[in-house]
Amino acid sequence: MLELNDEAIAELRKIDQFDFDIFKLRRATRDNELVTIVPYVLARHGLIGACAIELNCLFNFVKTLQSGYKNITYHNKTHAADVCQTFNYFATNGGIKDVTKMDNMETMSCLIAASMHDYEHPGVNNMFLVNISDSMAVKYNDRSVLENHHIAASFSVMYSDPQCNWTRKMSRDEFKRVRHMIIETVLTTDMTKHFLELGLLSSRLENENFNPADSKDKELLIKIMFHLSDISNPVKDWRLCKLWTELLFVEFFAQGDMEKMHGLEVSQLCCRTTTNVAKTQIGFIDFIITPSFNTAIRVFPKIAHVRDNCEKNKEHWAGLFDEYQKEQDSGNKFLHIVDQYIMKETKASRRSTLTQGEKKSKQPQQRNVNLTGHQRRTSKNLGGQDEGVKVDLVLRMEDSESSQR
Ligand code: AMP
Ligand code: MG
Ligand code: ZN
């Protein structure tokens, strides 16, 4: 069972909407958005029973993943939860399920894959890991290093603890299908595969025997829609689009700083003194987002509305060139974002060391939500994230702040 307060329940009611705000769910669940959304969305589609999932094990599994996501600005548990919700939207109201006849096992695999897809992301990209000969790059021979790690490390969580093995009631064949689907979808999130996969789809669309419900075409479509869920921030409402973009660039610029420190060539979009964020977004939308969503819309016309947001967002970015030029001129510090999305969280986790008495009076009413359909008296206490979890990025930001004082 999930313990949810009224605020969280109100947010979860909007789960099938495109303008769902994952940051509100994060606040409402006191930083348990991932371990809340995954079981909730599966239960909503009746997938817990239909796919023979061990619910307690799923909770344990996602909770372990949730705490393995680092407290960095973009590749964190909130992004994983956001991808889960966005894919859920595309699958339901977006029409993927109807058009591809995606079955229960496939839907469930994708929703859980979202929770795994950036697990233990270090906040730097594949190229950086390869360039510094990081042990992860050595392990995966420089190929889709992060994506391989997210999958392998997530499956290790499941294999190393029977209490996290939510697949244990499945048959061998069912498990094989689930594992295949998770591996395929997460590997497709490697941006270097973007043009290859989109090209494959475009040529399949020209072929008269294209059949979205046929196994090969269906898998290609599901993989692409999973990848598009991962890069969907430019087609969300402006407020969410802008926020996610700035959170991403905090990570990009931190990577650029490290590249300078290591004497490496600074990656594209990662130099804080030469990058106008608003201009990059026009390029990203024109070159990546618009062509890929246009292709997807040919198969899934119900998502055609994303074009409106995309156009509006482009106009917003175009109107902000001067503002972001000023940010660039002052070194793209983005301290407003850091203050709001890292410092406060750190302060919040410090605040959570309140005495029990204080805690009681401040906590909102909790309600138990039964996901299994069975009456149970015990409830799963989701708890908060481990206190004091701080990673390099936060420390670096704190360092650079204090050195400026
Ligand atoms: P992931 O790292 O798994 O979330 O894969 C998505 C990748 O797409 C990110 O790492 C970025 O490289 C890229 N991306 C997503 N959104 C944007 C954006 N708004 N601007 C530029 N690159 C983006
Ligand atoms: Mg990734
Ligand atoms: Zn991602």
CSV table of C-alpha atoms and ligand atoms in Angstrom, one decimal:
chain,number,residue,atom,x,y,z
A,1,MET,CA,0.0,0.0,0.0
A,2,LEU,CA,1.0,3.6,-0.6
A,3,GLU,CA,0.5,6.2,2.0
A,4,LEU,CA,-0.7,9.2,0.2
A,5,ASN,CA,-1.9,12.6,1.4
A,6,ASP,CA,-4.8,14.5,-0.2
A,7,GLU,CA,-2.4,16.7,-2.2
A,8,ALA,CA,-0.7,13.6,-3.7
A,9,ILE,CA,-4.0,12.0,-4.5
A,10,ALA,CA,-5.1,15.2,-6.2
A,11,GLU,CA,-2.0,15.2,-8.4
A,12,LEU,CA,-2.2,11.5,-9.3
A,13,ARG,CA,-5.8,12.1,-10.5
A,14,LYS,CA,-4.1,14.0,-13.4
A,15,ILE,CA,-1.9,11.1,-14.3
A,16,ASP,CA,-3.2,10.7,-17.9
A,17,GLN,CA,-2.9,14.4,-18.7
A,18,PHE,CA,-0.2,15.9,-20.9
A,19,ASP,CA,0.2,18.9,-18.6
A,20,PHE,CA,0.9,16.8,-15.5
A,21,ASP,CA,3.4,18.5,-13.2
A,22,ILE,CA,5.8,16.0,-11.8
A,23,PHE,CA,7.3,18.7,-9.5
A,24,LYS,CA,4.0,19.0,-7.7
A,25,LEU,CA,3.9,15.3,-7.2
A,26,ARG,CA,7.5,15.4,-5.8
A,27,ARG,CA,6.4,18.0,-3.3
A,28,ALA,CA,3.2,16.3,-2.4
A,29,THR,CA,4.9,12.9,-1.8
A,30,ARG,CA,7.8,14.5,0.1
A,31,ASP,CA,10.4,13.3,-2.4
A,32,ASN,CA,8.8,9.9,-3.1
A,33,GLU,CA,7.6,10.7,-6.6
A,34,LEU,CA,9.2,7.7,-8.3
A,35,VAL,CA,8.2,5.1,-5.8
A,36,THR,CA,4.7,6.5,-5.9
A,37,ILE,CA,4.1,6.9,-9.6
A,38,VAL,CA,5.4,3.6,-10.8
A,39,PRO,CA,3.2,1.3,-8.7
A,40,TYR,CA,0.3,3.7,-9.0
A,41,VAL,CA,0.4,3.9,-12.8
A,42,LEU,CA,0.7,0.1,-13.1
A,43,ALA,CA,-2.2,-0.5,-10.7
A,44,ARG,CA,-4.3,2.0,-12.6
A,45,HIS,CA,-4.0,-0.1,-15.7
A,46,GLY,CA,-4.6,-3.3,-13.8
A,47,LEU,CA,-1.0,-4.4,-14.6
A,48,ILE,CA,0.0,-5.6,-11.2
A,49,GLY,CA,-2.4,-8.6,-11.3
A,50,ALA,CA,-2.3,-9.0,-15.1
A,51,CYS,CA,1.5,-9.3,-15.2
A,52,ALA,CA,1.9,-11.3,-12.0
A,53,ILE,CA,4.0,-8.6,-10.3
A,54,GLU,CA,5.0,-9.1,-6.7
A,55,LEU,CA,3.8,-5.7,-5.4
A,56,ASN,CA,6.0,-5.6,-2.3
A,57,CYS,CA,9.0,-6.5,-4.3
A,58,LEU,CA,8.2,-3.8,-6.8
A,59,PHE,CA,8.0,-1.2,-4.0
A,60,ASN,CA,11.4,-2.4,-2.7
A,61,PHE,CA,12.9,-2.3,-6.2
A,62,VAL,CA,11.7,1.1,-7.1
A,63,LYS,CA,12.6,2.5,-3.7
A,64,THR,CA,16.2,1.2,-4.1
A,65,LEU,CA,16.3,2.8,-7.6
A,66,GLN,CA,14.9,6.0,-6.3
A,67,SER,CA,17.6,6.4,-3.7
A,68,GLY,CA,20.2,5.4,-6.3
A,69,TYR,CA,19.3,8.4,-8.5
A,70,LYS,CA,21.7,11.2,-7.5
A,71,ASN,CA,20.7,14.6,-6.2
A,72,ILE,CA,21.7,16.3,-9.4
A,73,THR,CA,19.5,18.8,-11.2
A,74,TYR,CA,18.3,16.9,-14.3
A,75,HIS,CA,19.1,13.2,-14.4
A,76,ASN,CA,17.4,12.5,-11.1
A,77,LYS,CA,14.4,10.5,-9.8
A,78,THR,CA,12.1,13.3,-10.8
A,79,HIS,CA,13.1,13.0,-14.5
A,80,ALA,CA,12.7,9.2,-14.3
A,81,ALA,CA,9.2,9.7,-12.8
A,82,ASP,CA,8.5,12.3,-15.5
A,83,VAL,CA,9.4,9.9,-18.3
A,84,CYS,CA,7.2,7.2,-16.7
A,85,GLN,CA,4.2,9.7,-16.7
A,86,THR,CA,4.9,11.0,-20.2
A,87,PHE,CA,5.1,7.5,-21.7
A,88,ASN,CA,1.9,6.6,-19.8
A,89,TYR,CA,0.3,9.6,-21.5
A,90,PHE,CA,1.6,8.6,-25.0
A,91,ALA,CA,0.5,5.0,-24.4
A,92,THR,CA,-3.1,5.9,-23.3
A,93,ASN,CA,-4.4,9.3,-24.6
A,94,GLY,CA,-1.6,9.5,-27.2
A,95,GLY,CA,-2.9,6.3,-28.8
A,96,ILE,CA,0.2,4.0,-28.7
A,97,LYS,CA,-1.8,1.2,-27.1
A,98,ASP,CA,-4.7,1.5,-29.6
A,99,VAL,CA,-2.5,1.7,-32.7
A,100,THR,CA,0.2,-0.9,-31.9
A,101,LYS,CA,-2.0,-3.2,-29.8
A,102,MET,CA,0.7,-3.1,-27.2
A,103,ASP,CA,-0.1,-5.9,-24.7
A,104,ASN,CA,0.0,-5.8,-20.9
A,105,MET,CA,3.5,-7.2,-20.6
A,106,GLU,CA,4.9,-4.6,-23.1
A,107,THR,CA,3.1,-1.7,-21.4
A,108,MET,CA,4.3,-2.8,-17.9
A,109,SER,CA,7.9,-3.3,-19.2
A,110,CYS,CA,8.0,0.3,-20.6
A,111,LEU,CA,6.6,1.9,-17.5
A,112,ILE,CA,9.1,0.1,-15.3
A,113,ALA,CA,11.9,0.7,-17.8
A,114,ALA,CA,11.3,4.5,-17.3
A,115,SER,CA,12.1,4.1,-13.6
A,116,MET,CA,15.4,2.4,-14.6
A,117,HIS,CA,16.4,4.4,-17.6
A,118,ASP,CA,18.8,6.9,-16.0
A,119,TYR,CA,19.6,5.0,-12.8
A,120,GLU,CA,22.8,6.2,-11.1
A,121,HIS,CA,23.4,8.8,-13.8
A,122,PRO,CA,26.6,10.7,-12.8
A,123,GLY,CA,25.5,14.0,-14.4
A,124,VAL,CA,28.0,13.7,-17.3
A,125,ASN,CA,27.5,12.2,-20.7
A,126,ASN,CA,29.0,9.1,-22.5
A,127,MET,CA,31.6,11.1,-24.3
A,128,PHE,CA,33.0,12.5,-21.1
A,129,LEU,CA,33.2,9.0,-19.5
A,130,VAL,CA,34.9,7.7,-22.6
A,131,ASN,CA,37.4,10.7,-22.6
A,132,ILE,CA,38.4,10.2,-19.0
A,133,SER,CA,38.5,6.4,-19.4
A,134,ASP,CA,36.1,6.0,-16.6
A,135,SER,CA,35.6,2.5,-15.3
A,136,MET,CA,32.1,2.4,-16.8
A,137,ALA,CA,33.5,3.2,-20.2
A,138,VAL,CA,36.1,0.5,-19.9
A,139,LYS,CA,33.4,-2.0,-18.8
A,140,TYR,CA,31.2,-1.3,-21.7
A,141,ASN,CA,33.9,-0.7,-24.4
A,142,ASP,CA,32.8,2.9,-25.0
A,143,ARG,CA,29.4,1.9,-26.4
A,144,SER,CA,26.2,3.4,-24.9
A,145,VAL,CA,28.1,3.4,-21.7
A,146,LEU,CA,25.5,5.1,-19.5
A,147,GLU,CA,22.5,3.3,-21.0
A,148,ASN,CA,24.3,-0.1,-20.5
A,149,HIS,CA,25.0,0.9,-16.9
A,150,HIS,CA,21.4,2.0,-16.1
A,151,ILE,CA,20.1,-1.3,-17.3
A,152,ALA,CA,22.7,-3.6,-15.8
A,153,ALA,CA,22.8,-1.8,-12.5
A,154,SER,CA,19.0,-1.9,-12.2
A,155,PHE,CA,18.8,-5.6,-13.0
A,156,SER,CA,21.6,-6.2,-10.5
A,157,VAL,CA,19.3,-4.6,-7.8
A,158,MET,CA,16.7,-7.1,-8.8
A,159,TYR,CA,19.0,-10.2,-9.0
A,160,SER,CA,20.9,-9.4,-5.8
A,161,ASP,CA,17.9,-9.1,-3.5
A,162,PRO,CA,14.9,-11.5,-3.8
A,163,GLN,CA,12.9,-8.9,-1.9
A,164,CYS,CA,13.4,-6.6,-5.0
A,165,ASN,CA,12.6,-9.3,-7.5
A,166,TRP,CA,9.1,-8.2,-8.7
A,167,THR,CA,9.3,-10.7,-11.6
A,168,ARG,CA,9.6,-13.9,-9.5
A,169,LYS,CA,6.1,-15.1,-10.1
A,170,MET,CA,6.5,-14.8,-13.9
A,171,SER,CA,7.3,-17.7,-16.2
A,172,ARG,CA,10.7,-17.9,-17.8
A,173,ASP,CA,9.3,-16.9,-21.2
A,174,GLU,CA,7.4,-13.9,-19.7
A,175,PHE,CA,10.6,-12.8,-17.9
A,176,LYS,CA,12.6,-13.1,-21.1
A,177,ARG,CA,10.1,-10.8,-22.9
A,178,VAL,CA,10.1,-8.2,-20.1
A,179,ARG,CA,13.9,-8.2,-20.0
A,180,HIS,CA,14.1,-7.9,-23.8
A,181,MET,CA,11.7,-5.0,-23.8
A,182,ILE,CA,13.5,-3.1,-21.0
A,183,ILE,CA,16.9,-3.5,-22.6
A,184,GLU,CA,15.7,-2.4,-26.0
A,185,THR,CA,13.8,0.7,-24.8
A,186,VAL,CA,16.6,1.9,-22.5
A,187,LEU,CA,19.3,1.4,-25.1
A,188,THR,CA,17.3,3.5,-27.5
A,189,THR,CA,17.6,6.5,-25.2
A,190,ASP,CA,21.2,6.9,-26.3
A,191,MET,CA,21.0,10.1,-28.3
A,192,THR,CA,23.6,8.8,-30.8
A,193,LYS,CA,20.9,6.3,-31.9
A,194,HIS,CA,18.3,9.0,-32.6
A,195,PHE,CA,18.8,9.5,-36.3
A,196,LEU,CA,19.3,5.8,-37.0
A,197,GLU,CA,16.0,4.8,-35.3
A,198,LEU,CA,14.1,7.7,-36.8
A,199,GLY,CA,15.5,6.9,-40.2
A,200,LEU,CA,14.4,3.3,-39.8
A,201,LEU,CA,10.9,4.4,-39.0
A,202,SER,CA,10.7,6.9,-41.8
A,203,SER,CA,11.6,4.2,-44.3
A,204,ARG,CA,9.2,1.7,-42.8
A,205,LEU,CA,6.5,4.4,-43.2
A,206,GLU,CA,7.2,4.5,-46.9
A,207,ASN,CA,6.8,0.7,-47.2
A,208,GLU,CA,3.4,-0.5,-48.1
A,209,ASN,CA,3.6,-3.5,-45.7
A,210,PHE,CA,4.2,-1.2,-42.7
A,211,ASN,CA,2.0,-2.5,-39.9
A,212,PRO,CA,2.2,-0.8,-36.5
A,213,ALA,CA,0.7,-3.8,-34.7
A,214,ASP,CA,3.2,-6.3,-36.3
A,215,SER,CA,6.0,-7.3,-34.0
A,216,LYS,CA,9.0,-5.6,-35.7
A,217,ASP,CA,7.2,-2.3,-36.5
A,218,LYS,CA,5.5,-2.3,-33.1
A,219,GLU,CA,8.8,-2.7,-31.3
A,220,LEU,CA,10.4,0.1,-33.3
A,221,LEU,CA,7.5,2.4,-32.6
A,222,ILE,CA,7.5,1.6,-28.9
A,223,LYS,CA,11.2,2.2,-28.6
A,224,ILE,CA,10.9,5.6,-30.4
A,225,MET,CA,8.0,6.7,-28.3
A,226,PHE,CA,10.0,5.8,-25.2
A,227,HIS,CA,12.9,7.9,-26.5
A,228,LEU,CA,10.6,10.8,-27.3
A,229,SER,CA,9.2,10.6,-23.8
A,230,ASP,CA,12.8,11.0,-22.6
A,231,ILE,CA,13.3,14.2,-24.7
A,232,SER,CA,9.8,15.6,-24.4
A,233,ASN,CA,10.6,18.6,-22.3
A,234,PRO,CA,10.5,21.0,-25.3
A,235,VAL,CA,6.9,20.0,-26.1
A,236,LYS,CA,5.6,20.5,-22.6
A,237,ASP,CA,3.9,23.6,-21.2
A,238,TRP,CA,6.3,26.6,-21.3
A,239,ARG,CA,6.9,26.6,-17.5
A,240,LEU,CA,7.9,23.0,-17.4
A,241,CYS,CA,9.8,23.3,-20.7
A,242,LYS,CA,11.9,26.2,-19.4
A,243,LEU,CA,12.5,24.6,-16.0
A,244,TRP,CA,13.7,21.3,-17.3
A,245,THR,CA,15.9,23.0,-19.9
A,246,GLU,CA,17.6,25.1,-17.2
A,247,LEU,CA,18.0,22.1,-14.9
A,248,LEU,CA,19.6,20.2,-17.8
A,249,PHE,CA,22.0,23.1,-18.6
A,250,VAL,CA,23.2,23.3,-14.9
A,251,GLU,CA,24.5,19.7,-15.5
A,252,PHE,CA,25.9,20.5,-19.0
A,253,PHE,CA,27.8,23.5,-17.7
A,254,ALA,CA,29.2,21.6,-14.7
A,255,GLN,CA,30.4,19.0,-17.2
A,256,GLY,CA,32.0,21.8,-19.3
A,257,ASP,CA,33.8,23.0,-16.1
A,258,MET,CA,35.2,19.5,-15.5
A,259,GLU,CA,36.3,19.2,-19.1
A,260,LYS,CA,38.2,22.5,-18.8
A,261,MET,CA,39.7,21.2,-15.6
A,262,HIS,CA,40.9,18.0,-17.3
A,263,GLY,CA,42.2,19.9,-20.3
A,264,LEU,CA,39.6,18.2,-22.5
A,265,GLU,CA,37.8,19.8,-25.4
A,266,VAL,CA,34.5,21.2,-24.1
A,267,SER,CA,31.5,19.3,-25.4
A,268,GLN,CA,28.8,21.0,-27.4
A,269,LEU,CA,26.3,22.9,-25.3
A,270,CYS,CA,28.6,22.6,-22.2
A,271,CYS,CA,30.6,25.8,-22.2
A,272,ARG,CA,29.1,28.3,-19.8
A,273,THR,CA,30.8,31.3,-21.3
A,274,THR,CA,29.9,30.7,-25.0
A,275,THR,CA,26.4,29.2,-24.8
A,276,ASN,CA,23.2,31.1,-25.2
A,277,VAL,CA,20.6,28.6,-23.8
A,278,ALA,CA,17.7,30.1,-25.7
A,279,LYS,CA,19.5,29.8,-29.0
A,280,THR,CA,20.4,26.2,-28.4
A,281,GLN,CA,16.7,25.4,-27.8
A,282,ILE,CA,15.7,26.8,-31.2
A,283,GLY,CA,18.3,24.5,-32.7
A,284,PHE,CA,17.2,21.5,-30.6
A,285,ILE,CA,13.6,22.0,-31.5
A,286,ASP,CA,14.2,22.5,-35.3
A,287,PHE,CA,16.8,19.7,-35.7
A,288,ILE,CA,15.6,17.0,-33.3
A,289,ILE,CA,12.2,17.6,-31.8
A,290,THR,CA,10.1,18.8,-34.7
A,291,PRO,CA,11.2,16.2,-37.3
A,292,SER,CA,10.9,13.3,-34.8
A,293,PHE,CA,7.5,14.3,-33.5
A,294,ASN,CA,6.3,15.0,-37.0
A,295,THR,CA,7.2,11.4,-37.9
A,296,ALA,CA,5.6,10.1,-34.8
A,297,ILE,CA,2.4,12.1,-35.5
A,298,ARG,CA,2.0,10.2,-38.8
A,299,VAL,CA,1.4,7.1,-36.8
A,300,PHE,CA,-0.1,8.6,-33.7
A,301,PRO,CA,-2.3,11.5,-34.8
A,302,LYS,CA,-3.7,12.0,-31.3
A,303,ILE,CA,-0.4,13.6,-30.2
A,304,ALA,CA,-0.5,16.2,-33.0
A,305,HIS,CA,-1.4,18.8,-30.2
A,306,VAL,CA,2.3,18.8,-29.1
A,307,ARG,CA,3.1,20.9,-32.2
A,308,ASP,CA,1.2,23.8,-30.5
A,309,ASN,CA,3.3,23.8,-27.4
A,310,CYS,CA,6.4,23.3,-29.5
A,311,GLU,CA,5.7,26.4,-31.6
A,312,LYS,CA,4.8,28.5,-28.5
A,313,ASN,CA,8.0,27.4,-26.7
A,314,LYS,CA,10.0,28.3,-29.8
A,315,GLU,CA,8.5,31.8,-29.7
A,316,HIS,CA,9.2,32.1,-26.0
A,317,TRP,CA,12.9,31.1,-26.5
A,318,ALA,CA,13.2,33.5,-29.4
A,319,GLY,CA,12.0,36.3,-27.2
A,320,LEU,CA,14.5,35.5,-24.6
A,321,PHE,CA,17.8,35.7,-26.6
A,322,ASP,CA,18.8,38.9,-24.9
A,323,GLU,CA,18.0,37.7,-21.4
A,324,TYR,CA,20.0,34.5,-21.9
A,325,GLN,CA,22.8,36.5,-23.5
A,326,LYS,CA,23.1,38.3,-20.1
A,327,GLU,CA,23.1,34.9,-18.4
A,328,GLN,CA,25.9,33.8,-20.7
A,329,ASP,CA,27.9,37.0,-20.2
A,330,SER,CA,27.8,36.4,-16.4
A,331,GLY,CA,28.9,32.8,-16.8
A,332,ASN,CA,25.5,31.0,-16.9
A,333,LYS,CA,25.5,30.3,-13.2
A,334,PHE,CA,21.8,29.7,-13.0
A,335,LEU,CA,21.9,30.2,-9.3
A,336,HIS,CA,18.1,30.8,-9.1
A,337,ILE,CA,17.6,27.2,-10.3
A,338,VAL,CA,20.3,25.8,-8.0
A,339,ASP,CA,18.8,27.6,-5.1
A,340,GLN,CA,15.3,26.4,-5.8
A,341,TYR,CA,16.0,22.8,-6.8
A,342,ILE,CA,19.0,21.7,-4.9
A,343,MET,CA,19.6,24.0,-1.9
A,344,LYS,CA,16.0,24.0,-0.8
A,345,GLU,CA,15.9,20.2,-1.0
A,346,THR,CA,19.0,20.0,1.1
A,347,LYS,CA,17.5,22.4,3.6
A,348,ALA,CA,14.3,20.4,3.5
A,349,SER,CA,16.2,17.2,4.3
A,350,ARG,CA,17.9,19.0,7.1
A,351,ARG,CA,14.5,20.2,8.3
A,352,SER,CA,13.3,16.6,8.3
A,353,THR,CA,15.5,16.0,11.4
A,354,LEU,CA,12.8,17.7,13.4
A,355,THR,CA,11.8,16.0,16.6
A,356,GLN,CA,9.0,13.4,16.4
A,357,GLY,CA,6.6,15.8,18.1
A,358,GLU,CA,7.3,18.6,15.7
A,359,LYS,CA,7.0,16.2,12.8
A,360,LYS,CA,3.6,15.0,13.9
A,361,SER,CA,2.1,18.4,14.0
A,362,LYS,CA,3.4,19.4,10.6
A,363,GLN,CA,2.6,16.3,8.6
A,364,PRO,CA,-0.5,16.4,6.4
A,365,GLN,CA,-3.2,13.8,6.7
A,366,GLN,CA,-2.2,10.4,5.2
A,367,ARG,CA,-4.5,8.1,3.4
A,368,ASN,CA,-3.8,4.5,2.5
A,369,VAL,CA,-4.4,3.7,-1.2
A,370,ASN,CA,-4.9,0.0,-1.8
A,371,LEU,CA,-3.3,-1.0,-5.1
A,372,THR,CA,-4.0,-4.7,-5.0
A,373,GLY,CA,-7.7,-4.8,-4.5
A,374,HIS,CA,-7.2,-6.8,-1.3
A,375,GLN,CA,-7.9,-5.4,2.1
A,376,ARG,CA,-4.7,-5.2,4.1
A,377,ARG,CA,-4.1,-3.7,7.5
A,378,THR,CA,-0.4,-3.0,7.2
A,379,SER,CA,0.8,-0.2,5.1
A,380,LYS,CA,4.0,0.5,3.3
A,381,ASN,CA,5.9,3.4,4.9
A,382,LEU,CA,7.6,5.1,2.0
A,383,GLY,CA,9.9,7.2,4.2
A,384,GLY,CA,11.9,10.1,3.0
A,385,GLN,CA,15.1,10.0,1.0
A,386,ASP,CA,18.3,9.4,2.9
A,387,GLU,CA,19.3,12.5,4.6
A,388,GLY,CA,22.3,14.5,3.6
A,389,VAL,CA,22.6,12.9,0.2
A,390,LYS,CA,24.8,15.4,-1.6
A,391,VAL,CA,26.7,14.7,-4.7
A,392,ASP,CA,29.6,16.4,-6.5
A,393,LEU,CA,27.5,18.8,-8.4
A,394,VAL,CA,26.0,20.3,-5.2
A,395,LEU,CA,29.3,20.5,-3.5
A,396,ARG,CA,30.8,22.1,-6.6
A,397,MET,CA,28.0,24.7,-6.6
A,398,GLU,CA,28.5,25.3,-2.9
A,399,ASP,CA,32.2,25.7,-3.4
A,400,SER,CA,31.9,28.1,-6.2
A,401,GLU,CA,29.3,30.1,-4.2
A,402,SER,CA,31.5,30.3,-1.1
A,403,SER,CA,34.6,31.2,-3.2
A,404,GLN,CA,32.6,34.2,-4.5
A,405,ARG,CA,31.7,35.4,-1.1
B,1,AMP,P1,18.8,11.2,-21.1
B,1,AMP,O1,20.1,11.7,-20.8
B,1,AMP,O2,18.6,9.8,-21.0
B,1,AMP,O3,17.7,11.9,-20.4
B,1,AMP,O4,18.7,11.4,-22.7
B,1,AMP,C1,18.2,12.6,-23.3
B,1,AMP,C2,19.3,13.5,-23.8
B,1,AMP,O5,18.7,14.3,-24.7
B,1,AMP,C3,19.9,14.4,-22.8
B,1,AMP,O6,21.0,13.9,-22.1
B,1,AMP,C4,20.3,15.6,-23.6
B,1,AMP,O7,21.6,15.3,-24.2
B,1,AMP,C5,19.3,15.6,-24.7
B,1,AMP,N1,18.3,16.6,-24.4
B,1,AMP,C6,17.1,16.4,-23.8
B,1,AMP,N2,16.4,17.6,-23.7
B,1,AMP,C7,17.2,18.5,-24.3
B,1,AMP,C8,17.1,19.9,-24.5
B,1,AMP,N3,16.0,20.6,-24.1
B,1,AMP,N4,18.2,20.6,-25.0
B,1,AMP,C9,19.3,19.9,-25.5
B,1,AMP,N5,19.4,18.6,-25.3
B,1,AMP,C10,18.4,17.9,-24.7
B,2,MG,MG,19.9,8.4,-20.3
B,3,ZN,ZN,16.5,10.4,-19.4
